[in-house]
Coordinates of C-alpha atoms in Angstrom, one line a residue:
Chain A
M1 CA 4.9 7.4 40.7
K2 CA 1.5 8.6 39.6
I3 CA -1.7 5.9 38.4
T4 CA -4.2 6.8 35.8
F5 CA -7.0 4.5 35.0
L6 CA -8.0 4.9 31.4
G7 CA -10.6 2.1 30.8
T8 CA -11.9 0.6 33.9
S9 CA -15.0 -1.9 32.2
S10 CA -14.2 -5.9 31.3
G11 CA -14.7 -7.3 27.6
T12 CA -16.9 -3.9 25.8
P13 CA -17.0 -0.5 26.8
S14 CA -19.9 0.7 28.9
R15 CA -21.2 4.3 28.8
T16 CA -18.7 5.5 31.6
R17 CA -16.0 3.0 31.6
N18 CA -13.8 2.5 28.0
V19 CA -11.8 -1.2 27.8
S20 CA -8.8 -1.8 30.3
C21 CA -6.0 0.7 30.0
I22 CA -3.8 2.1 33.1
A23 CA -1.0 4.6 32.9
L24 CA 1.7 5.2 35.0
Q25 CA 3.7 8.2 34.9
L26 CA 7.1 7.8 36.3
V27 CA 7.6 11.4 36.7
Q28 CA 11.0 11.7 38.0
Q29 CA 11.8 10.2 34.9
G30 CA 9.7 12.2 32.7
V31 CA 8.2 9.3 30.9
L32 CA 4.9 7.2 30.3
W33 CA 4.4 3.7 30.8
L34 CA 0.9 2.1 29.8
F35 CA -0.7 -1.3 31.1
D36 CA -2.9 -2.8 28.7
C37 CA -4.0 -0.7 26.0
G38 CA -7.7 -1.2 24.8
E39 CA -9.6 0.1 22.2
G40 CA -10.0 3.6 22.5
T41 CA -7.2 4.3 24.6
Q42 CA -6.2 6.9 22.5
H43 CA -9.3 8.8 23.0
Q44 CA -8.7 8.6 26.6
I45 CA -5.0 10.3 26.5
M46 CA -6.6 12.8 24.3
Q47 CA -9.1 14.1 27.4
S48 CA -6.6 13.4 29.9
P49 CA -3.9 15.5 30.5
L50 CA -1.1 12.7 29.5
R51 CA 1.0 13.3 26.8
L52 CA 1.7 10.5 23.9
S53 CA 5.0 11.9 23.4
Q54 CA 6.2 10.6 26.8
L55 CA 5.0 7.1 26.0
E56 CA 8.1 5.0 26.5
K57 CA 6.6 1.0 27.2
V58 CA 3.6 -0.6 27.1
F59 CA 3.2 -3.7 29.3
F60 CA 0.6 -6.1 27.7
T61 CA -1.2 -8.8 30.0
H62 CA -2.7 -10.9 27.3
M63 CA -4.0 -11.0 24.2
H64 CA -7.7 -10.6 24.4
G65 CA -8.7 -7.8 22.4
D66 CA -10.5 -5.6 25.1
H67 CA -6.9 -5.2 26.9
L68 CA -5.3 -4.7 23.1
F69 CA -7.2 -3.3 20.1
G70 CA -5.8 0.1 20.8
I71 CA -2.6 -0.5 20.5
I72 CA -1.8 0.3 16.8
G73 CA -4.1 3.7 16.6
L74 CA -2.2 4.9 19.5
L75 CA 0.7 4.4 17.9
A76 CA -0.1 5.5 14.6
S77 CA -1.7 8.7 16.3
R78 CA 2.0 9.5 18.2
S79 CA 3.6 9.3 14.9
L80 CA 1.1 11.3 13.6
Q81 CA 0.0 13.9 15.6
G82 CA 1.6 13.0 19.1
G83 CA 4.9 14.5 18.0
G84 CA 6.6 11.5 19.8
T85 CA 10.0 10.7 18.2
S86 CA 11.3 8.6 21.1
P87 CA 11.1 4.6 20.4
V88 CA 8.6 2.8 22.1
T89 CA 8.9 -0.9 23.6
L90 CA 6.0 -3.3 24.7
Y91 CA 6.5 -6.1 26.3
G92 CA 3.5 -9.1 25.9
P93 CA 3.3 -13.0 24.9
P94 CA 4.7 -14.3 22.4
A95 CA 1.7 -13.6 19.8
L96 CA 2.1 -9.9 20.4
E97 CA 4.9 -9.5 18.0
K98 CA 2.6 -11.2 15.2
Y99 CA -0.6 -9.3 16.0
V100 CA 1.9 -5.7 15.8
L101 CA 3.9 -7.0 12.7
C102 CA 0.9 -8.0 10.8
T103 CA -1.6 -4.8 11.7
L104 CA 1.3 -2.5 10.7
E105 CA 2.0 -4.4 7.6
T106 CA -1.7 -4.6 6.3
S107 CA -2.8 -1.5 7.4
S108 CA 0.2 0.2 5.2
T109 CA 1.2 2.0 9.2
G110 CA 4.6 3.6 9.4
L111 CA 5.7 5.2 12.4
A112 CA 8.3 7.8 13.0
Y113 CA 9.9 6.1 15.7
P114 CA 11.4 3.0 16.4
L115 CA 8.8 0.0 17.9
H116 CA 10.7 -3.0 19.5
V117 CA 8.1 -5.3 20.4
Q118 CA 9.8 -7.8 23.9
P119 CA 7.9 -11.1 24.3
I120 CA 7.8 -12.2 28.1
A121 CA 10.4 -14.7 28.4
D122 CA 11.6 -14.6 32.3
S123 CA 10.3 -13.1 35.7
L124 CA 12.3 -10.0 35.3
V125 CA 11.0 -8.4 32.5
Y126 CA 12.9 -4.5 32.6
E127 CA 15.4 -3.7 34.8
D128 CA 17.1 0.1 34.9
D129 CA 19.3 1.9 37.9
N130 CA 15.6 3.1 39.2
L131 CA 13.4 0.1 38.5
Q132 CA 12.1 -3.3 37.4
V133 CA 9.6 -5.0 36.4
E134 CA 8.5 -8.7 36.8
C135 CA 5.7 -11.1 36.1
R136 CA 3.8 -14.0 37.0
L137 CA 1.5 -16.1 35.2
L138 CA -2.0 -15.6 36.4
K139 CA -5.0 -18.1 35.9
H140 CA -7.2 -17.3 33.1
R141 CA -8.5 -18.9 30.0
I142 CA -5.8 -18.0 28.1
N143 CA -1.7 -17.4 29.2
S144 CA -2.0 -13.4 31.4
W145 CA 0.3 -12.4 33.3
G146 CA 0.5 -10.1 36.3
Y147 CA 3.4 -7.6 36.4
A148 CA 4.7 -5.8 39.5
V149 CA 6.9 -2.4 39.2
I150 CA 9.2 -2.4 42.0
E151 CA 11.8 1.0 42.5
K152 CA 14.7 0.2 44.1
D153 CA 15.7 0.9 47.3
Q154 CA 16.6 5.0 47.5
P155 CA 19.4 5.7 50.0
G156 CA 18.7 8.3 52.6
H157 CA 18.0 12.0 53.0
F158 CA 21.3 13.8 53.7
E159 CA 21.0 15.8 56.9
V160 CA 22.2 19.5 55.6
E161 CA 20.8 21.4 58.8
K162 CA 23.3 19.1 60.9
A163 CA 26.4 19.1 58.5
M164 CA 25.9 23.1 58.9
A165 CA 25.8 22.6 62.3
L166 CA 29.0 20.8 62.3
G167 CA 30.3 23.6 60.3
I168 CA 31.2 21.4 57.4
P169 CA 31.6 23.7 54.3
A170 CA 29.1 22.9 52.0
G171 CA 30.5 21.6 48.6
P172 CA 32.1 18.7 47.5
L173 CA 32.7 17.3 50.7
Y174 CA 28.3 17.0 50.5
G175 CA 28.8 14.6 48.1
K176 CA 31.1 12.2 49.5
L177 CA 29.6 11.9 53.0
K178 CA 26.4 11.7 51.0
N179 CA 27.8 8.4 49.0
G180 CA 28.8 7.5 52.7
E181 CA 32.2 7.9 52.5
S182 CA 34.1 9.8 55.6
I183 CA 36.0 12.7 55.7
I184 CA 38.4 14.3 57.9
L185 CA 37.9 18.3 58.1
P186 CA 40.5 20.7 58.0
D187 CA 40.5 21.0 61.6
G188 CA 41.1 17.3 62.2
R189 CA 38.0 15.7 62.9
T190 CA 36.7 12.8 61.1
I191 CA 32.9 12.8 60.0
H192 CA 30.9 9.9 58.5
G193 CA 29.0 9.9 56.3
A194 CA 26.8 7.6 57.6
D195 CA 25.9 9.5 60.5
L196 CA 24.3 12.2 58.1
V197 CA 22.7 10.1 55.6
G198 CA 19.0 8.8 57.2
P199 CA 17.8 5.5 56.7
T200 CA 17.1 4.1 53.3
R201 CA 14.0 4.7 52.0
P202 CA 12.5 1.6 50.8
G203 CA 11.2 1.6 46.8
R204 CA 7.4 1.7 45.7
K205 CA 6.0 -1.5 44.8
I206 CA 2.6 -1.7 42.2
V207 CA 1.2 -4.5 41.2
Y208 CA -1.2 -5.2 38.6
C209 CA -3.0 -8.6 37.9
S210 CA -5.6 -9.1 35.1
D211 CA -7.8 -10.8 33.5
T212 CA -7.2 -13.7 36.3
I213 CA -9.1 -15.8 38.7
Y214 CA -7.9 -16.1 42.4
T215 CA -4.2 -17.3 42.3
P216 CA -1.6 -17.9 44.1
N217 CA 0.7 -16.3 42.2
A218 CA -1.3 -13.2 42.0
V219 CA -0.2 -13.4 45.7
E220 CA 2.9 -14.3 45.5
L221 CA 3.9 -11.3 42.9
A222 CA 1.7 -8.4 44.8
A223 CA 3.9 -9.3 48.2
N224 CA 3.9 -6.2 50.3
A225 CA 3.2 -4.0 47.3
D226 CA 2.5 -0.7 48.2
V227 CA -0.6 -0.7 45.5
L228 CA -2.5 -4.0 44.0
I229 CA -4.6 -3.6 40.5
H230 CA -6.5 -6.3 41.3
E231 CA -9.2 -7.1 38.3
A232 CA -12.9 -7.4 39.9
T233 CA -15.3 -8.7 37.2
Y234 CA -18.2 -9.9 39.1
L235 CA -19.9 -9.8 42.8
H236 CA -19.5 -12.9 44.8
Q237 CA -23.2 -13.6 44.1
D238 CA -22.2 -13.8 40.4
E239 CA -18.8 -16.2 41.3
S240 CA -20.3 -19.1 38.4
L241 CA -19.7 -16.7 36.3
A242 CA -16.2 -15.9 37.6
I243 CA -15.4 -19.9 38.0
R244 CA -16.9 -20.1 34.1
G245 CA -14.6 -17.3 32.1
K246 CA -11.5 -17.7 35.1
H247 CA -12.6 -13.6 36.2
S248 CA -12.2 -12.9 39.9
T249 CA -15.1 -11.8 41.7
A250 CA -14.3 -8.5 44.9
A251 CA -14.0 -11.0 47.5
M252 CA -11.4 -13.0 45.2
A253 CA -9.2 -9.6 44.7
A254 CA -9.6 -9.0 48.2
R255 CA -8.3 -12.4 49.1
V256 CA -5.5 -11.4 47.6
A257 CA -4.5 -8.4 49.1
Q258 CA -5.1 -9.6 52.4
E259 CA -2.6 -12.4 51.8
A260 CA -0.2 -10.4 49.8
K261 CA -0.1 -8.2 52.9
V262 CA -0.8 -5.0 50.7
K263 CA -1.3 -1.5 51.7
T264 CA -3.5 -0.3 49.1
L265 CA -6.4 -2.3 46.8
I266 CA -7.8 -0.6 43.9
L267 CA -10.5 -2.8 41.8
T268 CA -10.8 -2.0 38.2
H269 CA -12.2 -4.5 35.5
F270 CA -15.5 -4.1 36.0
S271 CA -18.5 -6.1 34.0
P272 CA -20.9 -3.4 32.3
R273 CA -23.6 -5.5 34.0
Y274 CA -23.6 -3.8 37.2
E275 CA -23.6 0.1 35.8
A276 CA -26.9 -0.8 35.3
D277 CA -28.1 -0.4 38.2
A278 CA -24.9 1.8 39.4
R279 CA -25.1 2.4 42.8
T280 CA -26.3 -0.3 44.3
S281 CA -24.1 -2.7 42.6
M282 CA -20.8 -0.8 42.6
G283 CA -21.4 -0.4 46.2
E284 CA -21.7 -3.6 46.2
M285 CA -18.9 -4.1 44.9
L286 CA -16.9 -2.3 47.3
A287 CA -18.5 -3.5 50.5
E288 CA -17.9 -6.9 48.9
A289 CA -13.9 -6.2 49.1
Q290 CA -13.8 -4.1 52.6
T291 CA -15.7 -7.1 54.4
I292 CA -12.5 -8.8 53.6
F293 CA -9.4 -6.3 52.9
P294 CA -10.5 -2.1 54.1
N295 CA -8.4 0.0 52.6
T296 CA -10.0 -1.0 49.2
F297 CA -11.0 1.4 46.3
L298 CA -12.7 1.1 43.2
A299 CA -11.4 2.4 40.2
R300 CA -13.2 4.8 37.6
D301 CA -12.4 5.8 34.6
F302 CA -9.8 9.0 34.2
W303 CA -9.1 8.8 38.3
S304 CA -5.4 9.4 39.2
Y305 CA -3.7 8.2 42.7
E306 CA -0.5 9.1 43.6
V307 CA 1.5 6.2 44.7
Q308 CA 3.2 8.2 48.0
R309 CA 7.4 7.6 48.4
N310 CA 7.4 5.3 51.9
Chain B
M1 CA -32.3 5.8 3.4
K2 CA -30.2 7.5 6.5
I3 CA -26.9 8.1 6.9
T4 CA -25.1 8.9 9.9
F5 CA -22.1 10.0 10.2
L6 CA -19.7 8.4 13.2
G7 CA -16.5 9.5 12.2
T8 CA -15.8 12.9 10.5
S9 CA -11.9 13.4 10.9
S10 CA -9.1 12.3 9.1
G11 CA -6.1 10.5 10.3
T12 CA -6.1 10.5 14.3
P13 CA -9.5 11.5 16.0
S14 CA -9.6 15.0 17.5
R15 CA -11.7 16.6 20.5
T16 CA -14.9 16.8 18.4
R17 CA -15.1 14.2 15.7
N18 CA -13.7 10.6 15.5
V19 CA -12.0 8.6 13.0
S20 CA -14.0 7.7 9.8
C21 CA -17.0 5.8 9.4
I22 CA -20.5 6.7 7.8
A23 CA -23.3 4.3 9.0
L24 CA -26.2 4.0 6.3
Q25 CA -30.1 2.8 8.3
L26 CA -31.7 1.2 4.9
V27 CA -35.4 1.7 7.1
Q28 CA -37.2 -0.8 5.0
Q29 CA -35.0 -3.6 4.9
G30 CA -34.8 -2.9 9.0
V31 CA -30.7 -3.5 8.6
L32 CA -27.8 -1.1 9.2
W33 CA -24.6 -1.2 6.9
L34 CA -21.4 0.7 7.4
F35 CA -18.8 2.3 5.6
D36 CA -15.3 2.3 7.1
C37 CA -14.9 1.7 10.6
G38 CA -11.9 4.1 12.3
E39 CA -10.9 2.9 15.6
G40 CA -13.9 4.1 18.6
T41 CA -16.9 3.1 15.7
Q42 CA -18.0 0.9 18.3
H43 CA -18.1 3.3 21.4
Q44 CA -19.9 5.8 18.7
I45 CA -22.5 3.5 17.9
M46 CA -22.9 3.4 21.4
Q47 CA -24.1 7.0 22.0
S48 CA -26.3 6.3 19.6
P49 CA -29.7 5.3 18.2
L50 CA -27.8 3.0 16.2
R51 CA -27.7 -0.4 16.9
L52 CA -25.2 -3.3 16.5
S53 CA -27.3 -6.4 16.5
Q54 CA -28.8 -4.8 13.2
L55 CA -25.3 -4.9 11.9
E56 CA -25.1 -6.8 8.1
K57 CA -22.7 -5.1 6.0
V58 CA -19.1 -3.4 6.3
F59 CA -17.9 -2.1 3.3
F60 CA -13.9 -0.9 3.5
T61 CA -12.8 1.9 1.4
H62 CA -9.1 1.0 1.9
M63 CA -6.9 -0.5 4.2
H64 CA -5.5 2.9 6.6
G65 CA -5.9 2.4 9.8
D66 CA -8.4 5.3 10.9
H67 CA -11.1 3.7 8.4
L68 CA -10.2 0.3 9.4
F69 CA -9.0 -0.1 13.4
G70 CA -12.3 -0.4 14.9
I71 CA -13.8 -3.1 13.1
I72 CA -12.5 -5.9 15.6
G73 CA -13.8 -4.9 18.8
L74 CA -17.3 -3.7 17.4
L75 CA -17.3 -7.0 15.8
A76 CA -16.4 -8.6 19.4
S77 CA -18.9 -6.4 21.4
R78 CA -21.4 -7.2 19.3
S79 CA -20.9 -11.0 19.5
L80 CA -20.6 -10.0 23.7
Q81 CA -23.3 -7.5 24.2
G82 CA -24.6 -6.0 21.0
G83 CA -27.2 -8.8 20.9
G84 CA -26.2 -9.3 17.6
T85 CA -26.2 -13.4 16.2
S86 CA -27.4 -12.8 11.9
P87 CA -24.6 -12.9 9.9
V88 CA -22.2 -10.0 9.2
T89 CA -20.3 -9.3 6.0
L90 CA -16.9 -7.3 5.4
Y91 CA -16.6 -5.8 2.0
G92 CA -12.5 -4.1 1.0
P93 CA -9.2 -4.6 -0.5
P94 CA -7.8 -8.1 -0.5
A95 CA -5.4 -7.1 2.3
L96 CA -8.9 -7.0 4.7
E97 CA -9.0 -10.9 5.2
K98 CA -5.6 -11.1 6.1
Y99 CA -6.3 -8.3 8.4
V100 CA -8.9 -9.7 9.8
L101 CA -8.0 -13.4 10.6
C102 CA -4.7 -12.6 11.8
T103 CA -6.5 -10.2 14.5
L104 CA -9.2 -12.6 15.5
E105 CA -6.8 -15.6 15.8
T106 CA -3.7 -13.5 17.7
S107 CA -6.4 -12.6 20.3
S108 CA -8.3 -15.5 20.8
T109 CA -11.5 -13.7 19.6
G110 CA -14.1 -15.9 19.0
L111 CA -18.2 -14.5 17.5
A112 CA -21.1 -15.8 18.1
Y113 CA -22.0 -15.5 14.4
P114 CA -21.2 -16.0 10.8
L115 CA -18.8 -13.7 9.4
H116 CA -17.7 -13.5 5.6
V117 CA -15.0 -11.7 4.5
Q118 CA -15.4 -10.6 0.5
P119 CA -12.5 -9.2 -1.4
I120 CA -13.5 -6.4 -4.3
A121 CA -12.7 -8.2 -7.6
D122 CA -15.1 -6.4 -9.5
S123 CA -17.4 -3.1 -9.7
L124 CA -20.1 -4.9 -8.7
V125 CA -19.7 -5.5 -5.2
Y126 CA -22.9 -6.4 -3.8
E127 CA -26.6 -6.7 -5.7
D128 CA -29.9 -7.9 -4.0
D129 CA -33.9 -7.1 -5.4
N130 CA -33.9 -3.6 -4.2
L131 CA -29.9 -2.9 -4.2
Q132 CA -27.1 -3.0 -5.8
V133 CA -23.7 -1.2 -4.7
E134 CA -20.9 -0.5 -6.9
C135 CA -17.1 0.5 -6.7
R136 CA -14.6 2.3 -8.9
L137 CA -10.6 2.6 -8.0
L138 CA -10.1 6.2 -6.9
K139 CA -6.3 8.0 -7.1
H140 CA -5.1 7.3 -3.3
R141 CA -1.5 6.6 -2.1
I142 CA -2.6 2.6 -1.4
N143 CA -5.5 1.6 -3.3
S144 CA -8.8 3.0 -2.3
W145 CA -12.3 2.4 -3.8
G146 CA -15.0 4.9 -3.8
Y147 CA -18.9 2.6 -3.2
A148 CA -22.2 3.7 -4.7
V149 CA -25.3 2.1 -3.3
I150 CA -28.0 2.2 -6.5
E151 CA -31.4 1.5 -5.0
K152 CA -33.4 -0.3 -8.1
D153 CA -35.7 1.5 -9.3
Q154 CA -39.6 1.3 -7.8
P155 CA -42.9 1.0 -9.7
G156 CA -45.2 3.8 -9.5
H157 CA -48.0 4.3 -7.2
F158 CA -51.0 2.2 -7.8
E159 CA -54.0 5.2 -7.9
V160 CA -56.4 3.3 -5.7
E161 CA -58.8 6.7 -5.7
K162 CA -59.1 6.2 -10.2
A163 CA -59.8 2.2 -9.6
M164 CA -62.6 2.6 -7.2
A165 CA -64.1 5.5 -9.4
L166 CA -64.3 3.4 -12.5
G167 CA -65.8 0.5 -10.1
I168 CA -63.3 -2.1 -9.9
P169 CA -64.0 -3.9 -6.8
A170 CA -61.1 -3.7 -4.5
G171 CA -59.2 -7.2 -4.4
P172 CA -56.5 -9.7 -6.8
L173 CA -57.7 -7.3 -9.4
Y174 CA -56.0 -5.1 -7.8
G175 CA -52.9 -6.4 -7.9
K176 CA -53.0 -7.9 -11.4
L177 CA -53.6 -3.7 -12.5
K178 CA -50.4 -2.7 -10.3
N179 CA -48.4 -5.6 -12.3
G180 CA -49.2 -3.8 -15.2
E181 CA -51.9 -6.2 -16.2
S182 CA -55.1 -5.7 -18.5
I183 CA -58.3 -7.0 -16.8
I184 CA -62.0 -7.7 -18.1
L185 CA -64.7 -6.3 -15.9
P186 CA -67.9 -8.1 -15.8
D187 CA -69.9 -5.8 -17.4
G188 CA -67.2 -6.3 -20.9
R189 CA -64.9 -3.2 -20.0
T190 CA -61.5 -3.7 -20.2
I191 CA -59.1 -1.8 -17.7
H192 CA -55.3 -1.5 -18.7
G193 CA -53.3 -1.4 -15.8
A194 CA -50.8 1.2 -16.9
D195 CA -53.8 3.3 -17.3
L196 CA -53.7 3.3 -13.2
V197 CA -50.4 3.3 -12.2
G198 CA -48.1 6.4 -11.5
P199 CA -44.9 7.1 -13.3
T200 CA -41.9 4.6 -12.4
R201 CA -40.0 6.0 -9.0
P202 CA -35.9 6.3 -9.9
G203 CA -34.4 4.8 -6.6
R204 CA -32.2 6.7 -5.0
K205 CA -27.8 7.0 -5.0
I206 CA -25.6 7.7 -2.6
V207 CA -21.7 7.6 -3.3
Y208 CA -19.2 8.0 -1.0
C209 CA -16.0 8.7 -2.3
S210 CA -12.6 8.7 0.8
D211 CA -9.6 8.8 0.4
T212 CA -8.5 9.9 -2.8
I213 CA -6.9 13.2 -4.7
Y214 CA -9.6 14.7 -7.9
T215 CA -10.2 11.6 -10.2
P216 CA -12.6 11.3 -13.1
N217 CA -13.2 8.1 -11.5
A218 CA -15.3 9.6 -8.7
V219 CA -17.1 11.4 -11.1
E220 CA -18.0 8.5 -13.1
L221 CA -19.3 6.8 -9.8
A222 CA -20.9 9.6 -8.8
A223 CA -22.9 10.8 -12.1
N224 CA -26.6 11.7 -11.1
A225 CA -25.9 10.6 -7.1
D226 CA -28.5 12.0 -4.8
V227 CA -26.0 12.5 -2.2
L228 CA -22.2 12.2 -2.7
I229 CA -20.5 12.0 0.0
H230 CA -16.4 13.0 -0.5
E231 CA -14.1 13.5 1.5
A232 CA -12.2 16.7 2.1
T233 CA -8.9 17.0 4.1
Y234 CA -7.4 20.4 3.2
L235 CA -8.7 23.5 2.4
H236 CA -7.1 25.0 -1.1
Q237 CA -4.8 27.1 0.8
D238 CA -3.4 23.8 1.3
E239 CA -3.2 22.1 -1.9
S240 CA 0.1 21.1 -1.6
L241 CA -0.5 18.5 1.3
A242 CA -3.5 17.3 -0.8
I243 CA -1.2 16.3 -3.6
R244 CA 1.5 15.0 -1.4
G245 CA -0.9 12.8 0.3
K246 CA -3.4 12.2 -2.4
H247 CA -6.3 14.1 -0.2
S248 CA -8.9 16.1 -1.9
T249 CA -9.2 19.9 -1.2
A250 CA -13.1 21.1 -0.4
A251 CA -12.5 22.6 -4.0
M252 CA -11.4 19.2 -5.4
A253 CA -14.1 17.6 -4.1
A254 CA -16.9 20.1 -5.2
R255 CA -15.7 19.8 -8.5
V256 CA -16.6 15.9 -8.5
A257 CA -20.0 16.7 -7.5
Q258 CA -20.2 19.7 -10.1
E259 CA -19.0 17.1 -13.0
A260 CA -21.2 14.0 -11.7
K261 CA -24.5 16.3 -11.0
V262 CA -25.0 15.2 -8.3
K263 CA -27.9 16.5 -6.2
T264 CA -26.6 17.3 -2.9
L265 CA -22.4 16.9 -1.5
I266 CA -21.6 16.4 2.0
L267 CA -17.9 17.1 2.8
T268 CA -16.4 14.9 5.5
H269 CA -12.6 13.6 6.9
F270 CA -11.6 17.0 7.6
S271 CA -7.5 17.0 9.0
P272 CA -7.8 18.2 12.6
R273 CA -6.0 20.8 11.9
Y274 CA -9.1 23.2 10.8
E275 CA -10.3 22.9 14.2
A276 CA -7.5 25.0 16.5
D277 CA -9.8 27.6 14.9
A278 CA -12.9 25.9 14.2
R279 CA -14.8 28.4 13.5
T280 CA -13.4 30.2 10.9
S281 CA -11.6 27.6 8.7
M282 CA -14.2 25.5 8.8
G283 CA -16.0 28.3 7.5
E284 CA -14.0 28.4 5.1
M285 CA -13.9 24.2 3.6
L286 CA -17.6 25.1 3.4
A287 CA -17.7 28.4 1.6
E288 CA -14.6 26.8 -0.9
A289 CA -16.7 24.5 -1.9
Q290 CA -20.1 26.2 -2.6
T291 CA -18.2 28.7 -4.5
I292 CA -18.2 25.8 -6.8
F293 CA -20.9 23.8 -5.9
P294 CA -24.0 25.6 -3.9
N295 CA -25.7 22.8 -2.3
T296 CA -23.4 21.6 0.1
F297 CA -23.2 20.2 3.7
L298 CA -20.2 19.9 5.9
A299 CA -20.7 16.2 8.4
R300 CA -19.7 16.5 11.7
D301 CA -20.2 13.4 14.3
F302 CA -23.8 12.0 15.0
W303 CA -25.3 14.5 12.3
S304 CA -27.9 12.1 10.3
Y305 CA -29.3 13.4 6.8
E306 CA -32.5 11.3 5.5
V307 CA -31.8 10.5 2.0
Q308 CA -35.5 11.5 0.7
R309 CA -37.3 9.2 -2.4
N310 CA -37.4 10.4 -5.3

């Protein structure tokens, strides 16, 4: 599972940061998911190693334009040039469907693949054999949802060398043992699968909270996550702006990380105001969060973070 | 009058060309007009010397996304950060209003300045003391309009040196003579304004035709223009694609320029297919047009062209 930040600015693009989008590559499945899709996301993808043809799902946190206005152009380009023919599903607030239908219709945009729009109706947004996606309502000026991508626990590794040392012939018996079954060997020995399979490997958990001011719902959603990506529009010194716009300071984001006991915090969605004096203010942003939660990183456009298996 | 190309690719952005937008700076009036506004136009403006605060009008040729999807993000950014407080008017096909209202509403976008949407209802789109904007229906898969910006004729220069040589005292008399009036000097001589004012200076005319296949309406609209900006999506060798998509080849655009007796032709809206072999194919594009109309240029992103006074 590899995260790539495609837009890390809040509100408007800056000279070095585009508006919000996060890509999640599910390497094993060979698919690409996006979280939010600000204007210019297709341009960012074109400048990255990501491929639009692999796009399978886009999850929208809320309906503000800096998280939304890139979607129709991206879908159209996937159809025209991106080589995509597989279906794409969009998940988001109820108004998403109206936005998508209206823009497709008024612009006479036809797509070469099926498009589904799935309004968020429940905390469980999506589930398959390997993953589930959950959401929680956060606290912003309009309804805004955080998302958790939760990998299901994986069976432990089968200890091939131990099996060979026991003289078990390679082949179908290995499959049975991997599944936890017991077998009787021709020489009469009984072998229990459980003895040859390592401990269950817990799945990974990635959580994305944006836009929001500090809320216990974010803590609940992010509980024990491997990675929490949290907006940090402002520095604590500008907390009054954060409260007015219902955004977070770096300190608020770090508090969520600390209370949720996550492993890693990545901050994003920075106000362009701090770029004017990029070294100082962005350094302050990191220092402010690390005082509360040391294992914090600042996202930047095109930065990738590989979420290691537990 | 200064033209700056902000997007010169057709359909989808390429690595070097964004989707359609042309900026027209009315230097004398201190305002900025745009023609079409593809996704990422605000990003292009940010990388240029143009200022969103000066934006006054945006004219849309048609409703395809590569000419349209940048407008709401641009308007929102003008409000949030661009320092714009003066009104903006959008001109375009009837469906433009629905697109604008629906996207503003579903994204809860508020603007800090008045926004007007003016559907094209007549060939005369706009007129003030200095300029008029006309349109003609072109020939595309959906309704698409060409625009002509026509500067009104300017009075000739007042020949100050000649007036001084005649011993006319500087002051209010100069104003009367400039207006073509006749005056009687204290010494009894009668001076006619017409003798001291040079010939009327014809206004400039800039025409933009995109998207369209060859059509006599474009010739009519572009008649005697100083500059014709015409789409040239394809090379003649791909004419079948041009006919299918109702786009122009470079040869078709040059034919319009020739028949309309324009002074200068600028081609834009190139299919990204020709970029793969940029030097050869784009060279072919220019050569193909110049065979028919020698004074042809190829637009590229961020290229500016100053339209000199006649």
